[in-house]
Amino acid sequence: MKQILQKKKLFVFDMDGTIYLGSRVFDYAVSFIKRLRANGYRVLFFTNNASHNPDFYRKKLTRMGFEPQDGEILTAGDVTIAFLKSHRPGQACYLVGTEELCHQFREAEITLSETAPIVVTSFDTTLTYEKLDIACRLVRGGAEYLSTHPDYNCPTEDGFIPDSGAIAAFVTASTSVSPTYFGKPYRTAMAMMAEITETDPEDIVIFGDRLYTDIALGKRNGVTAVLVLTGETTEADVEAAQPEDRPDFVVASLAEVDRVLFEE
């Protein structure tokens, strides 16, 4: 692992379950990321959790001691907005998301409407039956259906809570229409990451706690993928996965990567 990681230029980190869990920061992750920067490596924090905007994560990561720099934070919401601006310019959306995400869409000059030709669902901790009903009615009526990210659960200190993928599953069950997903593990996310950082995929390594998002993003796009066992995935899950879906490396936590890269 050491020889491979030494050659990388960009170290990409999932957030919840990888560098912290809810409000509990992993101190070893803080020290590891600081050592990466001190040794000339670039860092990117990339989360599928679109319920908050980059400014929220910048403040949270700063409080936790990670000292995020300009251009080091990317969310699935950013990727979805970039797609809409480039490929659906001027079209309105009906958004099932938090007020924070709605504000982010408005700031990007995307009109939000209950009669829009596009429905976008996300991780919405303010979810109501009315929101779901409107989304389903629009999708049944022919609206294009998008989702910011496919995560079924969000890890917290008290266990898992339903995430964007679970909300999308509700809409799909009611309408028989599956969304186009953004964020990890989809190529759109990797393309935007490479474009923003001006880094080739072979020079990137991604760390995360989910096989079907973080690890799949790497495996599907020619990027080295390292699974940490501090979040959703267990060793049994790795063993049960198909060989092509398994990470390049499995570690107990980022503390192990720190030791391998800088101490051994």
mmCIF file of N, CA and C in Angstrom, residues 93-147:
data_model
loop_
_atom_site.group_PDB
_atom_site.id
_atom_site.type_symbol
_atom_site.label_atom_id
_atom_site.label_comp_id
_atom_site.label_asym_id
_atom_site.label_seq_id
_atom_site.Cartn_x
_atom_site.Cartn_y
_atom_site.Cartn_z
ATOM 1 N N CYS A 93 -36.990 23.361 -11.296
ATOM 2 C CA CYS A 93 -36.983 22.059 -10.622
ATOM 3 C C CYS A 93 -37.963 22.067 -9.455
ATOM 4 N N TYR A 94 -38.486 20.885 -9.154
ATOM 5 C CA TYR A 94 -39.135 20.693 -7.862
ATOM 6 C C TYR A 94 -38.132 19.927 -7.009
ATOM 7 N N LEU A 95 -37.717 20.520 -5.906
ATOM 8 C CA LEU A 95 -36.633 19.952 -5.099
ATOM 9 C C LEU A 95 -37.157 19.437 -3.767
ATOM 10 N N VAL A 96 -36.917 18.171 -3.493
ATOM 11 C CA VAL A 96 -37.171 17.590 -2.175
ATOM 12 C C VAL A 96 -35.838 17.609 -1.438
ATOM 13 N N GLY A 97 -35.658 18.611 -0.607
ATOM 14 C CA GLY A 97 -34.388 18.777 0.087
ATOM 15 C C GLY A 97 -34.538 19.747 1.243
ATOM 16 N N THR A 98 -33.484 19.907 2.002
ATOM 17 C CA THR A 98 -33.496 20.839 3.126
ATOM 18 C C THR A 98 -33.535 22.278 2.615
ATOM 19 N N GLU A 99 -33.872 23.214 3.492
ATOM 20 C CA GLU A 99 -33.880 24.620 3.107
ATOM 21 C C GLU A 99 -32.479 25.064 2.705
ATOM 22 N N GLU A 100 -31.469 24.468 3.338
ATOM 23 C CA GLU A 100 -30.087 24.801 2.998
ATOM 24 C C GLU A 100 -29.771 24.445 1.547
ATOM 25 N N LEU A 101 -30.236 23.270 1.111
ATOM 26 C CA LEU A 101 -30.014 22.857 -0.278
ATOM 27 C C LEU A 101 -30.860 23.705 -1.227
ATOM 28 N N CYS A 102 -32.085 24.002 -0.823
ATOM 29 C CA CYS A 102 -32.936 24.868 -1.647
ATOM 30 C C CYS A 102 -32.267 26.227 -1.857
ATOM 31 N N HIS A 103 -31.684 26.765 -0.798
ATOM 32 C CA HIS A 103 -30.997 28.047 -0.891
ATOM 33 C C HIS A 103 -29.805 27.949 -1.845
ATOM 34 N N GLN A 104 -29.102 26.817 -1.805
ATOM 35 C CA GLN A 104 -27.959 26.618 -2.693
ATOM 36 C C GLN A 104 -28.413 26.596 -4.159
ATOM 37 N N PHE A 105 -29.561 25.947 -4.432
ATOM 38 C CA PHE A 105 -30.102 25.924 -5.793
ATOM 39 C C PHE A 105 -30.481 27.340 -6.233
ATOM 40 N N ARG A 106 -31.134 28.084 -5.346
ATOM 41 C CA ARG A 106 -31.543 29.452 -5.700
ATOM 42 C C ARG A 106 -30.328 30.343 -5.959
ATOM 43 N N GLU A 107 -29.298 30.178 -5.144
ATOM 44 C CA GLU A 107 -28.084 30.963 -5.358
ATOM 45 C C GLU A 107 -27.468 30.677 -6.720
ATOM 46 N N ALA A 108 -27.673 29.440 -7.207
ATOM 47 C CA ALA A 108 -27.169 29.061 -8.530
ATOM 48 C C ALA A 108 -28.141 29.481 -9.636
ATOM 49 N N GLU A 109 -29.185 30.236 -9.243
ATOM 50 C CA GLU A 109 -30.185 30.764 -10.171
ATOM 51 C C GLU A 109 -30.985 29.655 -10.839
ATOM 52 N N ILE A 110 -31.274 28.595 -10.071
ATOM 53 C CA ILE A 110 -32.172 27.535 -10.517
ATOM 54 C C ILE A 110 -33.531 27.783 -9.869
ATOM 55 N N THR A 111 -34.565 27.962 -10.685
ATOM 56 C CA THR A 111 -35.907 28.241 -10.185
ATOM 57 C C THR A 111 -36.525 26.990 -9.580
ATOM 58 N N LEU A 112 -37.119 27.127 -8.407
ATOM 59 C CA LEU A 112 -37.805 26.017 -7.745
ATOM 60 C C LEU A 112 -39.308 26.226 -7.862
ATOM 61 N N SER A 113 -40.001 25.179 -8.315
ATOM 62 C CA SER A 113 -41.428 25.302 -8.585
ATOM 63 C C SER A 113 -42.131 23.968 -8.353
ATOM 64 N N GLU A 114 -43.398 24.028 -7.938
ATOM 65 C CA GLU A 114 -44.193 22.819 -7.735
ATOM 66 C C GLU A 114 -44.821 22.327 -9.027
ATOM 67 N N THR A 115 -44.536 22.999 -10.140
ATOM 68 C CA THR A 115 -45.035 22.561 -11.445
ATOM 69 C C THR A 115 -43.883 22.387 -12.432
ATOM 70 N N ALA A 116 -42.707 22.091 -11.911
ATOM 71 C CA ALA A 116 -41.487 22.046 -12.735
ATOM 72 C C ALA A 116 -41.422 20.783 -13.590
ATOM 73 N N PRO A 117 -40.641 20.830 -14.686
ATOM 74 C CA PRO A 117 -40.464 19.657 -15.545
ATOM 75 C C PRO A 117 -39.385 18.697 -15.055
ATOM 76 N N ILE A 118 -38.716 19.069 -13.962
ATOM 77 C CA ILE A 118 -37.660 18.227 -13.389
ATOM 78 C C ILE A 118 -37.899 18.090 -11.891
ATOM 79 N N VAL A 119 -37.797 16.863 -11.384
ATOM 80 C CA VAL A 119 -37.875 16.596 -9.943
ATOM 81 C C VAL A 119 -36.503 16.154 -9.461
ATOM 82 N N VAL A 120 -36.024 16.767 -8.379
ATOM 83 C CA VAL A 120 -34.760 16.376 -7.754
ATOM 84 C C VAL A 120 -35.048 16.018 -6.304
ATOM 85 N N THR A 121 -34.684 14.802 -5.899
ATOM 86 C CA THR A 121 -34.805 14.436 -4.486
ATOM 87 C C THR A 121 -33.421 14.271 -3.887
ATOM 88 N N SER A 122 -33.337 14.503 -2.569
ATOM 89 C CA SER A 122 -32.055 14.451 -1.887
ATOM 90 C C SER A 122 -32.264 13.951 -0.459
ATOM 91 N N PHE A 123 -31.239 14.073 0.353
ATOM 92 C CA PHE A 123 -31.311 13.741 1.779
ATOM 93 C C PHE A 123 -32.023 14.901 2.461
ATOM 94 N N ASP A 124 -33.259 14.669 2.895
ATOM 95 C CA ASP A 124 -34.094 15.751 3.411
ATOM 96 C C ASP A 124 -34.544 15.439 4.829
ATOM 97 N N THR A 125 -33.908 16.079 5.800
ATOM 98 C CA THR A 125 -34.274 15.875 7.206
ATOM 99 C C THR A 125 -35.525 16.666 7.571
ATOM 100 N N THR A 126 -36.091 17.412 6.612
ATOM 101 C CA THR A 126 -37.359 18.118 6.825
ATOM 102 C C THR A 126 -38.458 17.500 5.956
ATOM 103 N N LEU A 127 -38.292 16.255 5.598
ATOM 104 C CA LEU A 127 -39.200 15.559 4.690
ATOM 105 C C LEU A 127 -40.629 15.512 5.240
ATOM 106 N N THR A 128 -41.591 15.737 4.348
ATOM 107 C CA THR A 128 -43.004 15.603 4.707
ATOM 108 C C THR A 128 -43.699 14.739 3.660
ATOM 109 N N TYR A 129 -44.875 14.239 4.033
ATOM 110 C CA TYR A 129 -45.650 13.453 3.072
ATOM 111 C C TYR A 129 -46.059 14.322 1.891
ATOM 112 N N GLU A 130 -46.338 15.588 2.146
ATOM 113 C CA GLU A 130 -46.733 16.501 1.071
ATOM 114 C C GLU A 130 -45.640 16.637 0.022
ATOM 115 N N LYS A 131 -44.386 16.747 0.478
ATOM 116 C CA LYS A 131 -43.276 16.834 -0.474
ATOM 117 C C LYS A 131 -43.207 15.584 -1.349
ATOM 118 N N LEU A 132 -43.344 14.429 -0.724
ATOM 119 C CA LEU A 132 -43.289 13.177 -1.477
ATOM 120 C C LEU A 132 -44.450 13.080 -2.461
ATOM 121 N N ASP A 133 -45.617 13.495 -2.036
ATOM 122 C CA ASP A 133 -46.804 13.438 -2.888
ATOM 123 C C ASP A 133 -46.622 14.307 -4.129
ATOM 124 N N ILE A 134 -46.130 15.527 -3.931
ATOM 125 C CA ILE A 134 -45.911 16.423 -5.074
ATOM 126 C C ILE A 134 -44.884 15.837 -6.035
ATOM 127 N N ALA A 135 -43.784 15.329 -5.470
ATOM 128 C CA ALA A 135 -42.735 14.736 -6.312
ATOM 129 C C ALA A 135 -43.289 13.577 -7.129
ATOM 130 N N CYS A 136 -44.040 12.699 -6.494
ATOM 131 C CA CYS A 136 -44.580 11.526 -7.189
ATOM 132 C C CYS A 136 -45.574 11.930 -8.277
ATOM 133 N N ARG A 137 -46.419 12.917 -7.982
ATOM 134 C CA ARG A 137 -47.387 13.373 -8.984
ATOM 135 C C ARG A 137 -46.677 13.934 -10.216
ATOM 136 N N LEU A 138 -45.613 14.707 -9.985
ATOM 137 C CA LEU A 138 -44.875 15.274 -11.110
ATOM 138 C C LEU A 138 -44.178 14.194 -11.928
ATOM 139 N N VAL A 139 -43.556 13.235 -11.254
ATOM 140 C CA VAL A 139 -42.857 12.163 -11.960
ATOM 141 C C VAL A 139 -43.850 11.316 -12.756
ATOM 142 N N ARG A 140 -44.999 11.001 -12.151
ATOM 143 C CA ARG A 140 -46.022 10.244 -12.889
ATOM 144 C C ARG A 140 -46.508 11.025 -14.103
ATOM 145 N N GLY A 141 -46.466 12.350 -14.005
ATOM 146 C CA GLY A 141 -46.913 13.190 -15.108
ATOM 147 C C GLY A 141 -45.869 13.402 -16.184
ATOM 148 N N GLY A 142 -44.691 12.782 -16.013
ATOM 149 C CA GLY A 142 -43.666 12.846 -17.055
ATOM 150 C C GLY A 142 -42.452 13.684 -16.728
ATOM 151 N N ALA A 143 -42.373 14.240 -15.520
ATOM 152 C CA ALA A 143 -41.201 15.042 -15.155
ATOM 153 C C ALA A 143 -39.953 14.165 -15.125
ATOM 154 N N GLU A 144 -38.840 14.733 -15.541
ATOM 155 C CA GLU A 144 -37.553 14.032 -15.436
ATOM 156 C C GLU A 144 -37.208 13.881 -13.956
ATOM 157 N N TYR A 145 -36.705 12.701 -13.582
ATOM 158 C CA TYR A 145 -36.434 12.440 -12.167
ATOM 159 C C TYR A 145 -34.939 12.283 -11.924
ATOM 160 N N LEU A 146 -34.393 13.155 -11.045
ATOM 161 C CA LEU A 146 -32.982 13.132 -10.678
ATOM 162 C C LEU A 146 -32.860 12.986 -9.157
ATOM 163 N N SER A 147 -31.747 12.463 -8.711
ATOM 164 C CA SER A 147 -31.460 12.381 -7.272
ATOM 165 C C SER A 147 -30.000 12.747 -7.040
#
